[in-house]
XYZ file of N, CA and C in Angstrom:
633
model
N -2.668 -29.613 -37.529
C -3.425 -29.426 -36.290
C -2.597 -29.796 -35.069
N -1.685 -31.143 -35.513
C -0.966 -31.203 -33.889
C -0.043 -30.386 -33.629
N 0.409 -29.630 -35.130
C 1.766 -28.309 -34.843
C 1.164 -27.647 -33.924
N 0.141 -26.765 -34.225
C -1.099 -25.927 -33.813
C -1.207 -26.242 -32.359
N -1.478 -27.536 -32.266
C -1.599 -28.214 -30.407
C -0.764 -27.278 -29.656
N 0.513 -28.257 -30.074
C 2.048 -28.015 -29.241
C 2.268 -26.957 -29.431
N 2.403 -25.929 -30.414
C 2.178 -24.137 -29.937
C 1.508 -23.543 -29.236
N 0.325 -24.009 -29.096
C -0.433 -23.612 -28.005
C 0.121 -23.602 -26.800
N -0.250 -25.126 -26.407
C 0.298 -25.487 -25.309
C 1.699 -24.905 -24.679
N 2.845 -25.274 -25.676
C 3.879 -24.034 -25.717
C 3.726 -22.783 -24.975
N 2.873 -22.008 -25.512
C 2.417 -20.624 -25.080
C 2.228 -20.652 -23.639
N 0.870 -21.884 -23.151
C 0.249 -21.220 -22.537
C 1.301 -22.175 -21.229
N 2.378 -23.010 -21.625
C 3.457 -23.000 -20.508
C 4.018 -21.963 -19.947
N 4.838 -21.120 -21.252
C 5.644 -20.365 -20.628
C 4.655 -19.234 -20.158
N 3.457 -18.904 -20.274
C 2.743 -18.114 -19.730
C 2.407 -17.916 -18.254
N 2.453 -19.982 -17.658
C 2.613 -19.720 -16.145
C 3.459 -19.718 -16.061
N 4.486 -20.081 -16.427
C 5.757 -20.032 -15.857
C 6.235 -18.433 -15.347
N 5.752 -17.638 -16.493
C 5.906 -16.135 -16.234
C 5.436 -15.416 -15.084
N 4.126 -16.038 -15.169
C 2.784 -15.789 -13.831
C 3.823 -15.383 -12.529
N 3.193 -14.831 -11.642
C 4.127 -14.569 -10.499
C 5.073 -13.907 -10.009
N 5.762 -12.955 -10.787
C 7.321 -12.345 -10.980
C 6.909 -11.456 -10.130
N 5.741 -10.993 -9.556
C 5.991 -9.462 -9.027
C 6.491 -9.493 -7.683
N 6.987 -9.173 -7.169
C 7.625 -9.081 -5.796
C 6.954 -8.216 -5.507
N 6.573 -8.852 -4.001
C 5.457 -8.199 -2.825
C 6.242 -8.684 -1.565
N 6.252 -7.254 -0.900
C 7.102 -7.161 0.478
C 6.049 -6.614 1.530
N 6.011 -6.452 2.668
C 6.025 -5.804 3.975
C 7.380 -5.166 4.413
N 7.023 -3.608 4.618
C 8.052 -2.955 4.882
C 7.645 -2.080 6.055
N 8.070 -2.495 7.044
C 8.066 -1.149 8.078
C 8.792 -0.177 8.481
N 8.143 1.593 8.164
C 9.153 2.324 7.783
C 8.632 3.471 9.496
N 9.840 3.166 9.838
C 10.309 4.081 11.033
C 10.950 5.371 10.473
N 11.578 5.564 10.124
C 12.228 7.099 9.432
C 12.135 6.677 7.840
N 13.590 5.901 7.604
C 13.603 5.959 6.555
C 13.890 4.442 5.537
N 13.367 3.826 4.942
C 13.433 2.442 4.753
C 13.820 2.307 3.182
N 14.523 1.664 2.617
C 14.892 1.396 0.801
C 14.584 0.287 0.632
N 14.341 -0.149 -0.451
C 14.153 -1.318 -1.381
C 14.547 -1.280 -2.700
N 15.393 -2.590 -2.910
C 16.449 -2.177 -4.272
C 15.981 -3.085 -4.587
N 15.572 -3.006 -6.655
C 14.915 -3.834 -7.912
C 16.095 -3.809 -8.457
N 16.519 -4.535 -9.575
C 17.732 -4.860 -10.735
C 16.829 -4.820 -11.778
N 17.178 -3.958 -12.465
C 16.294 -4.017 -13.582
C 17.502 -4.454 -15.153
N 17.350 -5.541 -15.806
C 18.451 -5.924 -16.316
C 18.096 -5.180 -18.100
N 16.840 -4.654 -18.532
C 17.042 -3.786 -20.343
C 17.315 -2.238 -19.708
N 17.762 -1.826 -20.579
C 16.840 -0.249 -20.602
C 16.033 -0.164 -21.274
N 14.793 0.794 -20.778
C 13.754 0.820 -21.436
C 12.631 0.248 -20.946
N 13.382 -1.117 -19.656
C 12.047 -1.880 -19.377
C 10.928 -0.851 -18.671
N 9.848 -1.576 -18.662
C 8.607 -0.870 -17.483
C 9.222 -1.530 -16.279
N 8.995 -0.292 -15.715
C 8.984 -0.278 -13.725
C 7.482 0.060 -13.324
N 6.619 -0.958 -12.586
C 5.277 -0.167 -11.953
C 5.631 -1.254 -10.734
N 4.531 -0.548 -10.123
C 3.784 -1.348 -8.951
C 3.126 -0.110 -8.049
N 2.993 -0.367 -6.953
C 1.851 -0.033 -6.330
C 2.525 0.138 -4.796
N 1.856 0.903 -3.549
C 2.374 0.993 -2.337
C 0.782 0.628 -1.511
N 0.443 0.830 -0.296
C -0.140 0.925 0.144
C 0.011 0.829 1.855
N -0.104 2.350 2.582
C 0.077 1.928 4.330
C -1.455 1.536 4.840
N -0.841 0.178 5.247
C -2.281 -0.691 5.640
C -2.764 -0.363 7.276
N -1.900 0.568 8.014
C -2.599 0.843 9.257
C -2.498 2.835 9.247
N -2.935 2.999 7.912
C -2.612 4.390 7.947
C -3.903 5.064 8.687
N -5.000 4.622 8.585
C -6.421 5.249 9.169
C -6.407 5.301 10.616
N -5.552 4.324 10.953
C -5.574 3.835 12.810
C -4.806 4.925 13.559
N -3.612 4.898 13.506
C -3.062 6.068 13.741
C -2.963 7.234 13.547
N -3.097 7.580 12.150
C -2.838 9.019 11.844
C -3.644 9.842 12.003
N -4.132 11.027 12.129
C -4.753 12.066 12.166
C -4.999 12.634 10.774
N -5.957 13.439 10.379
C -6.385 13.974 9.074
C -4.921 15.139 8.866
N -4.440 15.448 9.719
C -3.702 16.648 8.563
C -2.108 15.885 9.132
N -2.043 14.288 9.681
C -1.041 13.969 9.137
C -0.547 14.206 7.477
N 0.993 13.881 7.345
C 1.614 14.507 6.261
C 1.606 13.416 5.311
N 1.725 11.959 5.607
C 1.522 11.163 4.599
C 3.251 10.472 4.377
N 3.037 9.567 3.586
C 4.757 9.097 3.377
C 5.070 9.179 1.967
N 5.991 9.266 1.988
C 6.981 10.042 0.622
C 7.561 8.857 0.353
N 7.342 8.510 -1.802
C 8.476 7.499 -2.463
C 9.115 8.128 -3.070
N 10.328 7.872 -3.199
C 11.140 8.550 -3.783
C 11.923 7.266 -4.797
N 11.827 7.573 -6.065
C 12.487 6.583 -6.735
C 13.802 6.873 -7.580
N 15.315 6.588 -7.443
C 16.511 6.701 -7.804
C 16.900 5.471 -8.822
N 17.507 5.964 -9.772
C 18.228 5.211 -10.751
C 19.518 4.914 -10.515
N 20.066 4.229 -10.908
C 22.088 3.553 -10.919
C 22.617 4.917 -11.027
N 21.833 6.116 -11.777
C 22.545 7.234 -11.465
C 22.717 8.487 -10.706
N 21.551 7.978 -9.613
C 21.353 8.657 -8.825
C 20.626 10.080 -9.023
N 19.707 9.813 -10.229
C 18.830 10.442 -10.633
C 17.293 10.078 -10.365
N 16.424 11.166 -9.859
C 14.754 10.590 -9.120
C 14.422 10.694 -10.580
N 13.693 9.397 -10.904
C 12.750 9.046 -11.747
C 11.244 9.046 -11.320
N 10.842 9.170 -9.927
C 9.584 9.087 -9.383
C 9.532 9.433 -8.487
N 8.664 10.570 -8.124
C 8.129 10.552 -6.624
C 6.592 10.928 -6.274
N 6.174 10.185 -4.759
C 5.007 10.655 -4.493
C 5.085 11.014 -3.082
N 4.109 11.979 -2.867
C 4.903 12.864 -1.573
C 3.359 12.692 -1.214
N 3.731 12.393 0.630
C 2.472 12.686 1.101
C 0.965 11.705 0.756
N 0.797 10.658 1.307
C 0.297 9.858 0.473
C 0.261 8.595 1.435
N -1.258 7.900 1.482
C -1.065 6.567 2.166
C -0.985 5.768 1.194
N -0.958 6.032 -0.198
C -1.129 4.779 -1.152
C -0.579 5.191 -2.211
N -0.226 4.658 -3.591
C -0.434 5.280 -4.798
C 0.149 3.847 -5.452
N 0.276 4.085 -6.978
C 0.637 3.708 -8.108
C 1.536 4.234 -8.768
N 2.323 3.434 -9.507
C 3.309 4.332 -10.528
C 4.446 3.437 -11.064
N 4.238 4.078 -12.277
C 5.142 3.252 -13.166
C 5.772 4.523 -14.555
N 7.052 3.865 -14.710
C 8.148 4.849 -15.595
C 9.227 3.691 -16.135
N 9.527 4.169 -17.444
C 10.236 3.577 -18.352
C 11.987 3.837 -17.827
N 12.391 2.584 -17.517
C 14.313 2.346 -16.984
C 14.817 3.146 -18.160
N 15.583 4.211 -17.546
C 16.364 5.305 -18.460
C 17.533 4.115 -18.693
N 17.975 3.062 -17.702
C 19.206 2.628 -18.153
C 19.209 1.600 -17.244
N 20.387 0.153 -17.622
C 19.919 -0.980 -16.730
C 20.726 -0.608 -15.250
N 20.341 -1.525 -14.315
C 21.400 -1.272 -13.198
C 20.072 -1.679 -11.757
N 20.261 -1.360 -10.750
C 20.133 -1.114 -9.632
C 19.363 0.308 -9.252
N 17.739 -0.279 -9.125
C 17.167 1.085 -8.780
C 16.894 0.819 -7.145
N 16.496 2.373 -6.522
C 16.101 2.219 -5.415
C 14.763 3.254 -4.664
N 14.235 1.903 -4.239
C 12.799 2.727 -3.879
C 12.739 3.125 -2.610
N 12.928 4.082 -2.133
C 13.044 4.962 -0.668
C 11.692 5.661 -0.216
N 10.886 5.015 1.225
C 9.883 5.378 1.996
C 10.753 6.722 2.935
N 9.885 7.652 3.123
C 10.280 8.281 4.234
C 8.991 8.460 4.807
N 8.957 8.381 6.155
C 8.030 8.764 7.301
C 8.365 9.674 8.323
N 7.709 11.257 7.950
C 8.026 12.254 8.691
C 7.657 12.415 10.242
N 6.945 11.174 10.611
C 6.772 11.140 12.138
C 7.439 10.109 12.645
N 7.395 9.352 13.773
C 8.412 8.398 14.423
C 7.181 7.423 14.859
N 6.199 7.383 14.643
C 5.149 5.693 14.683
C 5.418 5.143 13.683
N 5.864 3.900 13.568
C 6.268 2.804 12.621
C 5.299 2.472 11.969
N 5.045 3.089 10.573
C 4.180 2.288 9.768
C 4.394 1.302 9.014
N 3.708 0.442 8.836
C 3.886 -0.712 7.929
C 3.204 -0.990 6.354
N 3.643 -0.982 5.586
C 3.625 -0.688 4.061
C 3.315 -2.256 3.003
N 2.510 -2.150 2.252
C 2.634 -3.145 1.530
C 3.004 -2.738 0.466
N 4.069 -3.413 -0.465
C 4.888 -2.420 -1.411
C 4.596 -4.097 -2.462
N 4.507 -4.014 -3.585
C 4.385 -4.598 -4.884
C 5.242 -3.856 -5.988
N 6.402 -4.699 -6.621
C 6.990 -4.406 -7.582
C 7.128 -5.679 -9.216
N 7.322 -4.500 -10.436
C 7.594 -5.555 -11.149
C 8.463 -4.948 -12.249
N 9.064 -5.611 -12.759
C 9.797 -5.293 -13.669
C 9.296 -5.930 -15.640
N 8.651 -5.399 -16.171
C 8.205 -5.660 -17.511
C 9.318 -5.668 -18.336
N 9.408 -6.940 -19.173
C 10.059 -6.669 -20.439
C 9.609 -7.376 -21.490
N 9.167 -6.399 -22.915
C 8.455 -6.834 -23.589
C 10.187 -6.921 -25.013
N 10.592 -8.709 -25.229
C 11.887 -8.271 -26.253
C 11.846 -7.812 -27.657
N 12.486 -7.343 -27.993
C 11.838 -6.903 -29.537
C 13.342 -7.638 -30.799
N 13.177 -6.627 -31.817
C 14.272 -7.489 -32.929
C 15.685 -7.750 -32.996
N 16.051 -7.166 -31.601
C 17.586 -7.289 -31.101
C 17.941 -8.164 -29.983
N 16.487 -8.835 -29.614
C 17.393 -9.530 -27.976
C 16.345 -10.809 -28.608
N 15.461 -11.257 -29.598
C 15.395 -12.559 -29.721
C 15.647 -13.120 -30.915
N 15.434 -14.088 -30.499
C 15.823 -15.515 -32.384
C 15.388 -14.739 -33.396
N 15.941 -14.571 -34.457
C 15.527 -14.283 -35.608
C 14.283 -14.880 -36.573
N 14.471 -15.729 -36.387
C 13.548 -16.823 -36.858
C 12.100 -16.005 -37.588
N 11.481 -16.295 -38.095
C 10.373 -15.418 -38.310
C 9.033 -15.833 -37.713
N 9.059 -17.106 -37.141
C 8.232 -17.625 -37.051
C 8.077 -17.338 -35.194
N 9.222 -17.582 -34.733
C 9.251 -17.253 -33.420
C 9.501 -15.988 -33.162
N 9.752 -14.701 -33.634
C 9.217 -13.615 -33.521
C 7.873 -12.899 -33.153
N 7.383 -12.682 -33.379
C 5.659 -12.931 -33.219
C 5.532 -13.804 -32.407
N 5.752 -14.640 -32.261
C 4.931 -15.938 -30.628
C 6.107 -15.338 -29.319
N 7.594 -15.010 -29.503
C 8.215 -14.053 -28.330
C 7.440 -13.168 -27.757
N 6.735 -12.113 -28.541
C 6.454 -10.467 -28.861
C 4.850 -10.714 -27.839
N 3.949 -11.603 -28.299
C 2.814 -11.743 -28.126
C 3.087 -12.554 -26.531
N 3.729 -13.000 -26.694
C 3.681 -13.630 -25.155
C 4.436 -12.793 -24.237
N 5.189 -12.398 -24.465
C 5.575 -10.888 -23.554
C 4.232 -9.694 -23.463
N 3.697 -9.391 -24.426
C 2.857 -8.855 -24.022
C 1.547 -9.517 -23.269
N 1.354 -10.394 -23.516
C 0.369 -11.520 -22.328
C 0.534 -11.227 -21.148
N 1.655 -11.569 -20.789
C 2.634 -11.599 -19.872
C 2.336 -10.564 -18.733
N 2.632 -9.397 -19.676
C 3.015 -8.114 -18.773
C 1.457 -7.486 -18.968
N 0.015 -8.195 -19.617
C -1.232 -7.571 -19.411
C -1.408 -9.009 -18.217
N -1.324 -9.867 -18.305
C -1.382 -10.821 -16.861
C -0.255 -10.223 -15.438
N 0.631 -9.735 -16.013
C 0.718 -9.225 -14.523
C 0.392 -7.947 -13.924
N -0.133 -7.037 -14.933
C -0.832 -5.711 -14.333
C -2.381 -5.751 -14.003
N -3.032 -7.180 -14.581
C -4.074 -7.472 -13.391
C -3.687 -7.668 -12.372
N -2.996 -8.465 -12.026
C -2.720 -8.730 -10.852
C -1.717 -7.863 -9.823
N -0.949 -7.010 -10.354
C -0.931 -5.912 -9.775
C -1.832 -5.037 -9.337
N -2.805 -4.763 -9.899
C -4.095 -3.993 -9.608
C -4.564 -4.941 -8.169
N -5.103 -6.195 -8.448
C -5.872 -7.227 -7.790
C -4.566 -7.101 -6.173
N -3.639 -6.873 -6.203
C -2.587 -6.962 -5.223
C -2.719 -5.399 -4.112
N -3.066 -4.295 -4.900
C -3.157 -2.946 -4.334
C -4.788 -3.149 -4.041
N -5.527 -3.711 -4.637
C -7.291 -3.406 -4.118
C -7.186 -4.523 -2.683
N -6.375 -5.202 -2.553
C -6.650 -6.212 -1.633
C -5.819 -5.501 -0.511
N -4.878 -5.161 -0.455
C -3.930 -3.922 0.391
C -5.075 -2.956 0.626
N -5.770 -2.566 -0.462
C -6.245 -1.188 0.330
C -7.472 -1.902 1.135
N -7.991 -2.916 1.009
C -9.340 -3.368 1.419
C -8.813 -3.980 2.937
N -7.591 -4.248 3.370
C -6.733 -4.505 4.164
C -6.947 -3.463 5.129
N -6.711 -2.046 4.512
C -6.474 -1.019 5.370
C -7.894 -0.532 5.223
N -8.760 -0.600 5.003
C -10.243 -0.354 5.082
C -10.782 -1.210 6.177
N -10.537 -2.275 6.400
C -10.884 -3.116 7.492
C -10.417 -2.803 8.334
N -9.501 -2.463 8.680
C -8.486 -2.262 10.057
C -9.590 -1.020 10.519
N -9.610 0.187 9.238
C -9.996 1.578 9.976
C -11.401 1.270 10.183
N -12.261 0.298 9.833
C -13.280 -0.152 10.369
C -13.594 -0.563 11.525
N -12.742 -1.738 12.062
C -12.547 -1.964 13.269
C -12.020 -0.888 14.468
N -10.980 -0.143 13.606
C -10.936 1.029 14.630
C -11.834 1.583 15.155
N -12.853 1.949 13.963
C -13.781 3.198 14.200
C -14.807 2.727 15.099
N -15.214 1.586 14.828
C -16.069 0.765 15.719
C -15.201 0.657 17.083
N -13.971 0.416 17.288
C -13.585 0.366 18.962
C -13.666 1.865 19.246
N -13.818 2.969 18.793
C -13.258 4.184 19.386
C -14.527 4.394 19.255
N -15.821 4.165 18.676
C -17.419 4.427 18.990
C -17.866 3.890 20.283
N -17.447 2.716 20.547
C -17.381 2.173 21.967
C -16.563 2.636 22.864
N -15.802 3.275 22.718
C -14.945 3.797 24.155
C -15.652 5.492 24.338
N -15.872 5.888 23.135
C -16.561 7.206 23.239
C -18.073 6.821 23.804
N -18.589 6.165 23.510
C -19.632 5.701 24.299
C -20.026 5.484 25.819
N -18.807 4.730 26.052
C -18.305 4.414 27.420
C -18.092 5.834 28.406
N -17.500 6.190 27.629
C -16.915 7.434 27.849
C -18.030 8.491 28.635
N -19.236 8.440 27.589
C -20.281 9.766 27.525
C -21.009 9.325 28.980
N -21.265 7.987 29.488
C -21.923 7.324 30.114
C -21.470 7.746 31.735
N -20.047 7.407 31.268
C -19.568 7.613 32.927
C -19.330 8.581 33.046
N -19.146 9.520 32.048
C -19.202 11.450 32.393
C -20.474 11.544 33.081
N -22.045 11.165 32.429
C -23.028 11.398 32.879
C -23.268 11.210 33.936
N -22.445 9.511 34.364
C -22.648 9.539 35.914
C -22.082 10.079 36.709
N -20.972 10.281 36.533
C -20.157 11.522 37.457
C -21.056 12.516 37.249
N -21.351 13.124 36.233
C -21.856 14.968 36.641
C -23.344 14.577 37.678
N -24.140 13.016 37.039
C -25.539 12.917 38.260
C -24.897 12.941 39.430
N -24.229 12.052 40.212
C -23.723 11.879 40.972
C -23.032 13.380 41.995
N -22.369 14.001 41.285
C -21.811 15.497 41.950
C -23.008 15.871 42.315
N -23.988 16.116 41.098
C -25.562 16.903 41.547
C -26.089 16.477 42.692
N -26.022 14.841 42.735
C -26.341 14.893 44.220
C -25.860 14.935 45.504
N -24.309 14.671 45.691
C -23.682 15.499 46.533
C -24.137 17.208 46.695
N -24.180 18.133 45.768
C -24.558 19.047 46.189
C -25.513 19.786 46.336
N -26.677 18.827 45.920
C -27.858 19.075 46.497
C -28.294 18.536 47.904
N -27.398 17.138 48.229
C -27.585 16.991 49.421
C -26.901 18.237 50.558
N -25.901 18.833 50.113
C -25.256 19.840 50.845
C -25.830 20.959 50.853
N -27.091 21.733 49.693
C -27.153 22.295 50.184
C -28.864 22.071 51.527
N -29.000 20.900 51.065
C -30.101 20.596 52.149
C -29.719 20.540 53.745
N -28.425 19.884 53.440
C -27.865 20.411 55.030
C -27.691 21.475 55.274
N -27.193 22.168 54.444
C -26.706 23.673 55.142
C -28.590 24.633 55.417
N -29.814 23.993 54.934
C -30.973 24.740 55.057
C -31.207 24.192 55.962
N -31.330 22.899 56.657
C -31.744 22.222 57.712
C -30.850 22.796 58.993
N -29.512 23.176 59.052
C -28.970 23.848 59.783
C -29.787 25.303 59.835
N -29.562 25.974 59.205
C -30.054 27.816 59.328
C -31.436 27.762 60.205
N -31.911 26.440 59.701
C -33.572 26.571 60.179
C -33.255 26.517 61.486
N -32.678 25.727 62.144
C -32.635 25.064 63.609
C -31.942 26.307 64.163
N -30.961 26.695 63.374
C -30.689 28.116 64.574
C -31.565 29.193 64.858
């Protein structure tokens, strides 16, 4: 039973210890902006998530959206999403090295991006101890691992998008008030003209009469 303890416990160390790995940036992309991951197996999982958090404020409906473009060490696209305030995506490292994740923004207002990355590696019968016993407790805690950090990848993009849901909330509510504003003082200008030219044409009848 106390083996049993200290395996546990074991586990559920290196489990936080694991906790956390995903790298989360702010990126503001004026034309064209990169972000480079090291991904050290081949084979590992690449995901994460994007999200432009002031995309509702500025843009217009038949804006074009921003483009990822994802490159390998060989300068081969493994991913892209075109056109797009948000997305997801994940693809298996053809090979280790230096990938790179490239925003483009086809207009010139600086958007700002919340970008989440992670790199998964689950080891298998060539990269740990032989042992038989620690085989199986490696395997299982890598997979823990990498189902604890794709909650929280998820939990990282719903909070980004709920980010940019608030903003276009507040927008919509200031631009209901200025359109408001707006309708009010049109109205009083057009009352206002009406009575300039109804007073004019009362002068011009009060004249005709007298001649």
């Amino acid at each position: 039973m106390e083996g049993r303890a200290r395996g546990l416990t074991l586990i559920g160390l290196l489990l936080v210890s694991f906790v956390g790995k995903i790298a989360s940036l702010s990126v503001t992309v004026n034309d064209v902006e990169c972000v480079y991951e090291y991904v050290l197996y081949e084979g590992d999982t690449v995901s994460g998530n994007f999200v432009v958090v002031d995309h509702d404020i500025f843009w217009g409906a038949d804006h074009p959206g921003l483009d990822l473009i994802v490159t390998s060490p060989g300068d081969n696209t493994v991913h892209t999403s075109k056109g797009t305030s948000g997305d997801k995506f994940e693809f298996k490292a053809p090979r280790s090295g230096m990938y790179k994740f490239c925003f483009h923004n086809p207009y010139s207002t600086p958007e700002t991006v919340s970008f989440n990355i992670h790199v998964g590696h689950i080891p298998n019968e060539h990269n740990i101890a032989k042992d038989e016993h620690l085989d199986p407790i490696n395997v299982k805690i890598a997979e823990l691992r990498e189902a604890l950090e794709s909650v929280t990848l998820e939990q990282k993009y719903l909070k980004a998008r709920d980010v940019r849901h608030r903003h276009t909330n507040e927008s919509t509510r200031r631009r209901v008030v200025l359109y408001t504003v707006g309708e009010y003082l049109a109205l009083a200008a057009a009352s206002a003209l009406q009575v300039v030219y109804i007073r004019k044409l009362f002068s011009k009848s009060v004249a005709y009469n007298r001649v």
